Short mmCIF file of C-alpha atoms in Angstrom, two decimals:
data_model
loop_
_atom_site.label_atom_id
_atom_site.label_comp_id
_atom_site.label_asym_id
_atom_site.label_seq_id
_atom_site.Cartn_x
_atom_site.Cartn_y
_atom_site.Cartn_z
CA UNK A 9 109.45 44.80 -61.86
CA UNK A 10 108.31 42.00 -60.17
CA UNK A 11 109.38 43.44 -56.52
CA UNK A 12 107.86 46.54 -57.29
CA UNK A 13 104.66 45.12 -58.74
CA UNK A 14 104.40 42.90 -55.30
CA UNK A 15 104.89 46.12 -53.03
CA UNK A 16 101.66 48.02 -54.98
CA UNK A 17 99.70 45.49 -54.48
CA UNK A 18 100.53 44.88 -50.54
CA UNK A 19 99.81 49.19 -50.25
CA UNK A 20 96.33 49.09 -52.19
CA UNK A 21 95.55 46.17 -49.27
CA UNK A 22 96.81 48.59 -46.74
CA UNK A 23 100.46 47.28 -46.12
CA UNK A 24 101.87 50.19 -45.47
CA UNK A 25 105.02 47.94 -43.28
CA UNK A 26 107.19 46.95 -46.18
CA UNK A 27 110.43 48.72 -46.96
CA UNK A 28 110.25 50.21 -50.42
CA UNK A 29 112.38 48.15 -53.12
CA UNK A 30 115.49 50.23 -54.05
CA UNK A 31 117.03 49.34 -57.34
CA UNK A 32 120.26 50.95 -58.62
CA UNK A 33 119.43 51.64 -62.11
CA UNK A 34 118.72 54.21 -64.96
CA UNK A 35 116.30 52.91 -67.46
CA UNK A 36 112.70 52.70 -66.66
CA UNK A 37 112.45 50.32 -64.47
CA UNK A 38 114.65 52.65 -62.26
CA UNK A 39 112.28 55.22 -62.51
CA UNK A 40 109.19 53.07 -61.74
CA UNK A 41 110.79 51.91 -58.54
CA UNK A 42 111.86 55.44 -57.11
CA UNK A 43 108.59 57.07 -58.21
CA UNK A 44 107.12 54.42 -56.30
CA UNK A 45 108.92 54.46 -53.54
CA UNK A 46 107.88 58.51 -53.06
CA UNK A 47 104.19 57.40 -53.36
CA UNK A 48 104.46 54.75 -50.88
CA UNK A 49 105.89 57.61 -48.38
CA UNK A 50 103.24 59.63 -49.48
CA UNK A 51 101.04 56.87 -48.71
CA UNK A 52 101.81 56.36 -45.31
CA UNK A 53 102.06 59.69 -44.15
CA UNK A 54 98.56 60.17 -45.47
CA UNK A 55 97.72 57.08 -43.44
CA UNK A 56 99.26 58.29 -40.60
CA UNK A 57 97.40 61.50 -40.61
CA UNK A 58 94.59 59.78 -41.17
CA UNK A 59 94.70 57.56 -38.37
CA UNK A 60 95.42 61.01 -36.25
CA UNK A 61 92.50 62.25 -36.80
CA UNK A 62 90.40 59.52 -36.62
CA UNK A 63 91.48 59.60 -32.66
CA UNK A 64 91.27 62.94 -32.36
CA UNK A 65 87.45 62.89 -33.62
CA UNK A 66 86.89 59.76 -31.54
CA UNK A 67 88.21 61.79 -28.26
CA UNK A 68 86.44 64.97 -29.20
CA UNK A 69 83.24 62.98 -29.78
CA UNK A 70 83.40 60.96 -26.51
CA UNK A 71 84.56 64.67 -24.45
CA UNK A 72 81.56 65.84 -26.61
CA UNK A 73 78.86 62.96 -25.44
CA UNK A 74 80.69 62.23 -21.71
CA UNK A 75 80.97 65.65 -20.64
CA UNK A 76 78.49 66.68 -17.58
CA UNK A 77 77.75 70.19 -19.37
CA UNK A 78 75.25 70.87 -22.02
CA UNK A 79 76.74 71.51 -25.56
CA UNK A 80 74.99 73.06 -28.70
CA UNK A 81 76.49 74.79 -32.01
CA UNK A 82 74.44 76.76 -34.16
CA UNK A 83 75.78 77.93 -37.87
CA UNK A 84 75.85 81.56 -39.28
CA UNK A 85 72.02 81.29 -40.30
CA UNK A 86 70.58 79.84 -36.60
CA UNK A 87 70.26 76.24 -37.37
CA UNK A 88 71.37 73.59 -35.18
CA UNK A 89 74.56 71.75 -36.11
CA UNK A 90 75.39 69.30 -32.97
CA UNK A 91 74.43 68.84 -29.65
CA UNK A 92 74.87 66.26 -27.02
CA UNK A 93 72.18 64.49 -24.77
CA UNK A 94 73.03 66.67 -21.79
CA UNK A 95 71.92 69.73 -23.51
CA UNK A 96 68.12 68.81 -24.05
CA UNK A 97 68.10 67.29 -20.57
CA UNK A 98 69.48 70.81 -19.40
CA UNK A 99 66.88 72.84 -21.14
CA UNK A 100 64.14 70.08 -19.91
CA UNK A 101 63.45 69.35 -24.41
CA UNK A 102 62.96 65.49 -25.64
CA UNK A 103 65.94 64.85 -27.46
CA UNK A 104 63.73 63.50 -30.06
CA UNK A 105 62.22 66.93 -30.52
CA UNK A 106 65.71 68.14 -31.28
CA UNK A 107 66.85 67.98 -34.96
CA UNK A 108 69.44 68.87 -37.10
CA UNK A 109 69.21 71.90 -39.59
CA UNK A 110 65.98 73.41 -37.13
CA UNK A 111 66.36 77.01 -36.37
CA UNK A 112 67.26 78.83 -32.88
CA UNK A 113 63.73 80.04 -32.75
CA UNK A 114 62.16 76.95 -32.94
CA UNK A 115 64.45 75.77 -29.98
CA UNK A 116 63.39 78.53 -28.00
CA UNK A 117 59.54 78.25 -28.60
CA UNK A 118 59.60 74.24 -27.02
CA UNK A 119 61.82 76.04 -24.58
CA UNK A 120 59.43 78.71 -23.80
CA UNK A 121 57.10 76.85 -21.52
CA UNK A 122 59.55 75.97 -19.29
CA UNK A 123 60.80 79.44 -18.15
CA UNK A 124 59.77 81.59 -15.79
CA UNK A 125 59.03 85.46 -17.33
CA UNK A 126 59.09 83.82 -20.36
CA UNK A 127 57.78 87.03 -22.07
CA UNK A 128 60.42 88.81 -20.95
CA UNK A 129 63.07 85.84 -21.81
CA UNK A 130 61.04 86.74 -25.39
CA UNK A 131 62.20 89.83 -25.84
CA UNK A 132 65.99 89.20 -24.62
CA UNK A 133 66.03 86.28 -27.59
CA UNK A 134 66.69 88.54 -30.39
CA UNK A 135 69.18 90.42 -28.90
CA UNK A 136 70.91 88.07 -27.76
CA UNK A 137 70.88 85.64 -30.52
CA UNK A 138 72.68 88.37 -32.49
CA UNK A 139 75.46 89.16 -29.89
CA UNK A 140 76.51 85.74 -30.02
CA UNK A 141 77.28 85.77 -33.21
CA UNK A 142 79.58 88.81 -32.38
CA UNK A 143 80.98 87.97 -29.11
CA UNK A 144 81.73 85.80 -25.82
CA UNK A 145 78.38 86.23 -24.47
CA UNK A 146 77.44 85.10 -20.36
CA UNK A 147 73.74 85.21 -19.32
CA UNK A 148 70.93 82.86 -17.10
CA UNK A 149 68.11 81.26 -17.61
CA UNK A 150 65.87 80.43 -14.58
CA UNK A 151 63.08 77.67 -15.01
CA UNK A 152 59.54 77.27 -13.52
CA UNK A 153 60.84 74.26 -11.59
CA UNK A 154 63.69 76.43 -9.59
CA UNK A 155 66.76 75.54 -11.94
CA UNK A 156 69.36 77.95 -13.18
CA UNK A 157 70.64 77.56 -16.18
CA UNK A 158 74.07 79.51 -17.38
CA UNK A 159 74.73 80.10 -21.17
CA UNK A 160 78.17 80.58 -21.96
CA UNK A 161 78.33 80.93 -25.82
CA UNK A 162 81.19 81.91 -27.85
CA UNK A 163 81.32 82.79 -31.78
CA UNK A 164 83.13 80.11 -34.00
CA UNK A 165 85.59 81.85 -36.52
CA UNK A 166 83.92 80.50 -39.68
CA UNK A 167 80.27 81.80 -38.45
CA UNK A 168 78.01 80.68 -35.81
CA UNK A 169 78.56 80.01 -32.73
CA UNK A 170 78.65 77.14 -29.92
CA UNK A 171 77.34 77.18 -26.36
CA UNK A 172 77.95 75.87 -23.07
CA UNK A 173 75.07 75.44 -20.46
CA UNK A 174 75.97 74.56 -17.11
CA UNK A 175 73.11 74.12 -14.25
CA UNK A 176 73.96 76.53 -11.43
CA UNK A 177 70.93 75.52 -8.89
CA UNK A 178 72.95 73.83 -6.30
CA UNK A 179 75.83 76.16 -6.26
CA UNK A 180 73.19 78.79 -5.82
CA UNK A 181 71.81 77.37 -2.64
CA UNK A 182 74.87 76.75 -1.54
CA UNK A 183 75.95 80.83 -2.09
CA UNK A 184 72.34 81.65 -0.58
CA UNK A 185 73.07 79.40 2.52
CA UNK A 186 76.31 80.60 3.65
CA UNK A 187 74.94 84.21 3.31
CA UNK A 188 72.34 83.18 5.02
CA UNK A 189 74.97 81.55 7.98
CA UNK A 190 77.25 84.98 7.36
CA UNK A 191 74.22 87.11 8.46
CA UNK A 192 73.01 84.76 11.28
CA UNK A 193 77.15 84.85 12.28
CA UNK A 194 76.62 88.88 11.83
CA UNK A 195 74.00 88.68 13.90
CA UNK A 196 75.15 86.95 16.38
CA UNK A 197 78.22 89.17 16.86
CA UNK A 198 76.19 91.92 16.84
CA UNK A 199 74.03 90.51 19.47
CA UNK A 200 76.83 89.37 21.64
CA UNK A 201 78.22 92.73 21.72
CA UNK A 202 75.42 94.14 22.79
CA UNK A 203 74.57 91.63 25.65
CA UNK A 204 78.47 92.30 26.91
CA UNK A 205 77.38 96.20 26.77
CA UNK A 206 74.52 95.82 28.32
CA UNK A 207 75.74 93.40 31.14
CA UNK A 208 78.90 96.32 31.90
CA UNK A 209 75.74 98.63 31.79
CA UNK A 210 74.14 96.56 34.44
CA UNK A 211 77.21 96.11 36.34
CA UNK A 212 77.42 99.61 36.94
CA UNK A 213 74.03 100.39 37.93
CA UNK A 214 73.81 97.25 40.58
CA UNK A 215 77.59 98.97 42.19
CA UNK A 216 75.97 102.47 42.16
CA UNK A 217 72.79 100.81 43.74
CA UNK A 218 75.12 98.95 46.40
CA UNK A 219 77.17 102.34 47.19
CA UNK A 220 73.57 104.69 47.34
CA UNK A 221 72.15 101.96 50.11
CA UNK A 222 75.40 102.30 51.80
CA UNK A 223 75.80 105.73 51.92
CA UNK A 224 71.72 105.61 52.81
CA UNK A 225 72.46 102.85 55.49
CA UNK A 226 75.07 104.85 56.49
CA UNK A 227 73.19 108.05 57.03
CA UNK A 228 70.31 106.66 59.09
CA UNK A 229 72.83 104.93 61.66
CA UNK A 230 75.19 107.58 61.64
CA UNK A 231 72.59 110.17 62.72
CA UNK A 232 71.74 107.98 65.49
#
């Protein structure tokens, strides 16, 4: 009783390391011991699990925080549930401003300001606020000071949904700068074909022109 006693006390401190008394016996004692013994397993596995998820929370939080994309997740009625610092930098919003339980809408009106056809970004709100809800939803968001903004949002099972913004200015310029070298390459093709047309062009004229003054040349000396 002792032994057993000794063991309870060491798993309310947290010992979870110390093998389980087993005692070969019927009476009560017996019992105490191997009921015991099943809530120390208990115990530990619930420990273990515990411990689990603790890391698992700890490395979603830190991919959460660390990660170079915005994040945001809004529940079933609008209202911002989490977001990391990237997100309000993003969208160009103090992150003071930002708070939890405050609706989509109100997000959107500090947001406002920033974008350019911001009426028409107005009017695209509603509708799209809804669809996200529903499904994987992909759209832009281009600001006053020349950014790009992507939304990639995507509906949580249980209602709501959570979004990914990603800032899409440089790859733009990049895209609009080898088009840009594409055409020019175009163009130059295009131009060089038509100089080496042109030069055969001019080719032939300046042999024709040799042959007429020769046959010309020709005909004056000849007749004399």
């Amino acid at each position: 009783l002792l032994s057993v006693t000794d063991e309870m006390l060491n798993l309310a401190q947290g010992n979870t390391q110390q093998a389980p008394v087993k005692l070969e016996r019927k009476d009560e004692i017996g019992k105490l011991a191997t009921a015991f013994s099943a809530f120390q397993r208990n115990a530990i596995e619930k420990e273990r699990a515990t411990q689990d998820l603790f890391q698992q929370n700890v490395l979603l939080e830190t991919i959460f925080h660390e990660t170079q994309d915005g994040l945001s997740a809004f529940d079933a009625d609008n209202r911002l549930l989490a977001w990391n610092s990237k997100y309000a930098f993003l969208l160009g919003i103090d992150e003071n401003q930002l708070a939890f339980g405050m609706t989509i809408e109100d997000v959107q009106e500090k947001l406002s300001l920033r974008l350019q056809s911001s009426a028409e970004h107005a009017q695209q709100n509603e509708t799209y606020t809804s669809l996200r809800h529903l499904q994987p939803l992909l759209f832009e968001r281009q600001f006053k000071d020349g950014r790009i903004i992507e939304y990639r949002s995507q509906p949580i099972p249980s209602g709501g949904f959570i979004t990914l913004y990603r800032d899409l200015t440089e790859k733009r310029q990049i895209d609009l700068a080898l088009k840009q070298a594409q055409k020019m390459e175009t163009l130059g093709q295009l131009t060089g074909g038509i100089a080496h047309d042109f030069n055969n062009l001019l080719s032939a004229l300046s042999g024709n022109l040799e042959l007429l003054d020769v046959i010309y040349l020709n005909e004056i000396y000849g007749n004399k």
